[in-house]
Coordinates of N, CA and C in Angstrom, one line a residue:
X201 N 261.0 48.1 -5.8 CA 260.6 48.1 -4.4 C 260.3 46.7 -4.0
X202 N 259.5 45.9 -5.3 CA 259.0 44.6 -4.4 C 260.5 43.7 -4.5
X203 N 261.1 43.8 -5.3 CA 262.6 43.3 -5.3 C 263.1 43.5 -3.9
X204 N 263.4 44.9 -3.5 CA 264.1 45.2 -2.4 C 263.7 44.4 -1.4
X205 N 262.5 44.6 -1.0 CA 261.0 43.7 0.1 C 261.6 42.2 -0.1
X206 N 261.7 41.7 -0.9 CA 261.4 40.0 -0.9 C 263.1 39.6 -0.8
X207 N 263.8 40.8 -1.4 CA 265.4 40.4 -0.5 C 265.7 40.3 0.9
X208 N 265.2 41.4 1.7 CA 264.9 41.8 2.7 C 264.2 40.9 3.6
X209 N 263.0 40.4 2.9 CA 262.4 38.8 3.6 C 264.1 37.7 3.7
X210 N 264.1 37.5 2.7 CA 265.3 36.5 2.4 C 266.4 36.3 3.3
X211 N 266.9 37.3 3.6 CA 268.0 37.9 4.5 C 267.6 37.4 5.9
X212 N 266.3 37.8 5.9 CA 265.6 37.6 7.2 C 265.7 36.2 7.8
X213 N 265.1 35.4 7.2 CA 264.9 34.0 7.2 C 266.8 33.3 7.6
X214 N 265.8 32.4 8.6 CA 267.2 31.5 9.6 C 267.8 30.2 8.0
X215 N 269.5 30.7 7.6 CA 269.6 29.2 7.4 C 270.7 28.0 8.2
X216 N 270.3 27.0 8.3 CA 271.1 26.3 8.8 C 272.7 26.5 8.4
X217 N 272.8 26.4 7.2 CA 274.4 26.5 6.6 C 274.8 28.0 6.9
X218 N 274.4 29.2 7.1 CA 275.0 29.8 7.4 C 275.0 30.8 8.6
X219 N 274.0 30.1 9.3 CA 273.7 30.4 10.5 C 275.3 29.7 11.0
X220 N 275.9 28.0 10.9 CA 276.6 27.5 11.1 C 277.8 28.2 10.8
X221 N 278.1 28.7 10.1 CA 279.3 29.3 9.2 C 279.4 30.7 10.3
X222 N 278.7 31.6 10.7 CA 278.5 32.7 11.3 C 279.1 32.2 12.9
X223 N 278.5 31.0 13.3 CA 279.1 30.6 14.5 C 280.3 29.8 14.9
X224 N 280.7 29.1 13.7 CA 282.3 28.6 13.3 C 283.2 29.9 13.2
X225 N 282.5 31.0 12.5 CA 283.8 32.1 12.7 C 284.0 32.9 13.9
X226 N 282.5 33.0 15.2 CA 283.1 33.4 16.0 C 284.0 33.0 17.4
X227 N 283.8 31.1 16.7 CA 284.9 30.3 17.3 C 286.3 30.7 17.4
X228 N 286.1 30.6 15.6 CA 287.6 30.7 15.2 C 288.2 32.2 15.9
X229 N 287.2 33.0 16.0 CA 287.9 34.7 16.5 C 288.5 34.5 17.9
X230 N 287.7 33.4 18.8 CA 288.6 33.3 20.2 C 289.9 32.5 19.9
X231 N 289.9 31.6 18.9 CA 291.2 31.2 18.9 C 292.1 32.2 17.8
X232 N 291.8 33.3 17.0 CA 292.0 34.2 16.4 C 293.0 35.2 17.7
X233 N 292.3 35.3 18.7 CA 292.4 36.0 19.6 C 293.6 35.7 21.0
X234 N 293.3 34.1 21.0 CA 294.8 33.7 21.5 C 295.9 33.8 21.0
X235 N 295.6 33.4 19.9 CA 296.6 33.4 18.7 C 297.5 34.8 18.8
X236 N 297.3 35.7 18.5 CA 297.5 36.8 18.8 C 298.6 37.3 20.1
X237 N 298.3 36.5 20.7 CA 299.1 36.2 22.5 C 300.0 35.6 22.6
X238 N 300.0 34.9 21.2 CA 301.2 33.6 21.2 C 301.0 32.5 21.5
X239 N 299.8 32.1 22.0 CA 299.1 30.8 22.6 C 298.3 30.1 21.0
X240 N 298.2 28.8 21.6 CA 297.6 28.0 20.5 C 298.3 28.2 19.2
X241 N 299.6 28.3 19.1 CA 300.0 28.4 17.6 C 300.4 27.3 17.0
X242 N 299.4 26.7 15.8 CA 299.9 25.7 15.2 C 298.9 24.8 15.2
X243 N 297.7 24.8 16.1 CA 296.6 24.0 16.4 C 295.8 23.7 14.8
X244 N 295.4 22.6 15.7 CA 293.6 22.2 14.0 C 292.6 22.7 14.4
X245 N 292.4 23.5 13.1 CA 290.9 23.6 13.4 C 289.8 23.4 12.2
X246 N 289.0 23.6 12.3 CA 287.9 23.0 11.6 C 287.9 23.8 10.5
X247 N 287.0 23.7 9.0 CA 286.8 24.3 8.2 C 285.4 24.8 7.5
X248 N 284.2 23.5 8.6 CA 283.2 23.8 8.4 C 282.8 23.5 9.6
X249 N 281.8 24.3 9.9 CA 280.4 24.2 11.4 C 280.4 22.7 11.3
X250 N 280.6 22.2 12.7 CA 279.8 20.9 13.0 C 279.2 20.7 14.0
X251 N 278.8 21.7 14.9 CA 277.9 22.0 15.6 C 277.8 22.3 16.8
X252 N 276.9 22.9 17.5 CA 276.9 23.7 19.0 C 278.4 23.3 19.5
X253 N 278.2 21.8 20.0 CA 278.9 21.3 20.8 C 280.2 20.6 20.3
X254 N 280.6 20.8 19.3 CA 281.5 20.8 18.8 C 282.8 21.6 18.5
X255 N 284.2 21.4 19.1 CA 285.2 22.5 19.2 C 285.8 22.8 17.7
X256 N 285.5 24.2 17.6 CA 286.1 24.4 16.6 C 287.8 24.5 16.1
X257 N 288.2 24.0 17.3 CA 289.9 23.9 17.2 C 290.2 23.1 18.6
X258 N 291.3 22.4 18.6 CA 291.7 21.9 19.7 C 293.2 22.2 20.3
X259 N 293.4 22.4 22.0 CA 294.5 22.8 22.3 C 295.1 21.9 23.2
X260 N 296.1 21.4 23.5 CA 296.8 20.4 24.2 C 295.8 20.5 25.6
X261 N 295.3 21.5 26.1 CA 294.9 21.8 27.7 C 293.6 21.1 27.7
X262 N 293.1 20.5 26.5 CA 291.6 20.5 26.4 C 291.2 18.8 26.9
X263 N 290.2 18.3 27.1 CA 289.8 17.1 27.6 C 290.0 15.8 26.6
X264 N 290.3 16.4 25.0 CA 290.0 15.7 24.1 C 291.8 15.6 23.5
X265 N 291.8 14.7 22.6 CA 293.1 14.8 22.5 C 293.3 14.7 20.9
X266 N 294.3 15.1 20.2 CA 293.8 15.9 18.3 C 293.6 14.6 17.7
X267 N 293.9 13.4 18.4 CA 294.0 11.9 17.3 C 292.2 12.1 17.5
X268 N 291.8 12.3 18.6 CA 290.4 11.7 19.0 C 289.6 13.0 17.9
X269 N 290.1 13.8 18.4 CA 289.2 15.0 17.5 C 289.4 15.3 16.1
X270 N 289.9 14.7 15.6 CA 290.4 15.2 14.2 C 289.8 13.3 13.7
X271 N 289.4 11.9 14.4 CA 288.4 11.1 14.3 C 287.3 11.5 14.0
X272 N 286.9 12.4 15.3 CA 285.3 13.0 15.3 C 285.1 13.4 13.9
X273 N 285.9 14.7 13.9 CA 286.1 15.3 12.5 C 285.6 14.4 11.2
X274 N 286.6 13.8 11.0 CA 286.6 12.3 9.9 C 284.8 12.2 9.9
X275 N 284.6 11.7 11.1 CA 283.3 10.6 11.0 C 281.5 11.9 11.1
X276 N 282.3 13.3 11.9 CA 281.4 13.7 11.4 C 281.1 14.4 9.9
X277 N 282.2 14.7 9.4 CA 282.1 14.9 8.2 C 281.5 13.9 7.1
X278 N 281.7 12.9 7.0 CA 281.0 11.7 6.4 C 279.6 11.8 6.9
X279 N 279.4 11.4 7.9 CA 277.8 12.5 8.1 C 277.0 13.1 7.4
X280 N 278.3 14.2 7.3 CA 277.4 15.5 6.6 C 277.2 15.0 5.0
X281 N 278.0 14.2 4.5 CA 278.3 14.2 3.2 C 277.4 12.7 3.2
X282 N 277.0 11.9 3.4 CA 275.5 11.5 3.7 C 274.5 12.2 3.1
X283 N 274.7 13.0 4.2 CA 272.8 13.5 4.5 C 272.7 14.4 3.0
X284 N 274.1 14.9 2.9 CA 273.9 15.7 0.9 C 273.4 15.2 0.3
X285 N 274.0 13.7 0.3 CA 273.4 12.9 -0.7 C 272.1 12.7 -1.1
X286 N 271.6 12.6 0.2 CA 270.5 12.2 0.4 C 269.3 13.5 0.3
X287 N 270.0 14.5 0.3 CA 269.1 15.7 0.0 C 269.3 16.1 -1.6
X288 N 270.4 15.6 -2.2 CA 270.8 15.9 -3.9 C 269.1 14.8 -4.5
X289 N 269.2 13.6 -3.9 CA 268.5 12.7 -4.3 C 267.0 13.3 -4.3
X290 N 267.0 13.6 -3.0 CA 265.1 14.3 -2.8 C 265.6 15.6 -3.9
X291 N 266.2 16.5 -4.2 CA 265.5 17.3 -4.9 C 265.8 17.0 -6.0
X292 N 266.0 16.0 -6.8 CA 266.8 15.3 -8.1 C 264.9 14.5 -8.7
X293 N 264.6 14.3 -7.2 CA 262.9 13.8 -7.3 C 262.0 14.6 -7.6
X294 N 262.1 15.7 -6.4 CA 261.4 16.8 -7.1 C 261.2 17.5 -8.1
X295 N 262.4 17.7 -8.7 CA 262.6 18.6 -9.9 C 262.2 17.5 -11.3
X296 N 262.5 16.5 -10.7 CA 261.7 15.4 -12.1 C 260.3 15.3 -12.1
X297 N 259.5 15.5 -11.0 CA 258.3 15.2 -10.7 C 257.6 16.9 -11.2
X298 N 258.4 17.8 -10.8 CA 257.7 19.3 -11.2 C 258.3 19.6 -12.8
X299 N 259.0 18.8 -13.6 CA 259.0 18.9 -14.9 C 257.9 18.0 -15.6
X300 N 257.6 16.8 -15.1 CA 256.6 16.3 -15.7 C 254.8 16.9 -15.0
X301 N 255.2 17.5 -14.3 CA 254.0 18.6 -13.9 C 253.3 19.3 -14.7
X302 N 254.7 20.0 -15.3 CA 254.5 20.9 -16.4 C 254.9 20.4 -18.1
X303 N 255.0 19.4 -18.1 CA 255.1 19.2 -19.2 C 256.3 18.9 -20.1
X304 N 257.0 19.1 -18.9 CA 259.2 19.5 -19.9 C 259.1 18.1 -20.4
X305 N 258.7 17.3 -19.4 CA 259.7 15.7 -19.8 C 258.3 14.8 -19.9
X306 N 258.1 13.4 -20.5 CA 257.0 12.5 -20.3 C 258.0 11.7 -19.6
X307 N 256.9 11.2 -18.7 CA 256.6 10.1 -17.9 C 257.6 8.7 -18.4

């Protein structure tokens, strides 16, 4: 039962990665949806969340044009792969700091 409860918490709780992922696929379902129509066949689209305001696919009609968006793409991706780094590093800290806490590793 407490198993079930503390999954159930878990589930609950917002995460960014796939809070992102849930809203990238309901992008992809409107262009899923044209698609369907015969429209937008052949377009790019993205393969991960890059945020609110960011198009998850691009169509000739649109303000942006694919060299410019598939740039974005490029540069926000590197971004993202940044900020990993930089979160591998903080918990690469942590987990060294909570082994010599307990004793795994000396100083």
């Amino acid at each position: 039962a407490a198993s079930r409860a503390a999954s159930v918490r878990m589930e609950a709780q917002s995460s960014r990665w796939v809070d992102g992922e849930k809203k990238l696929k309901q992008k992809l379902q409107v262009l899923y949806d044209r698609q369907q129509q015969g429209k937008d066949l052949g377009v790019p689209v993205l393969t991960r969340f890059l945020g609110d305001d960011f198009p998850a696919f691009v169509t000739p009609d649109m303000d942006i044009s694919v060299d410019e968006w598939r740039a974005q793409v490029k540069a926000k991706y590197e971004e993202m792969r940044k900020e990993e780094e930089e979160w591998q590093k903080e918990m690469a800290k942590l987990i060294e700091q909570r082994e010599r806490d307990i004793g795994i590793t000396t100083p």
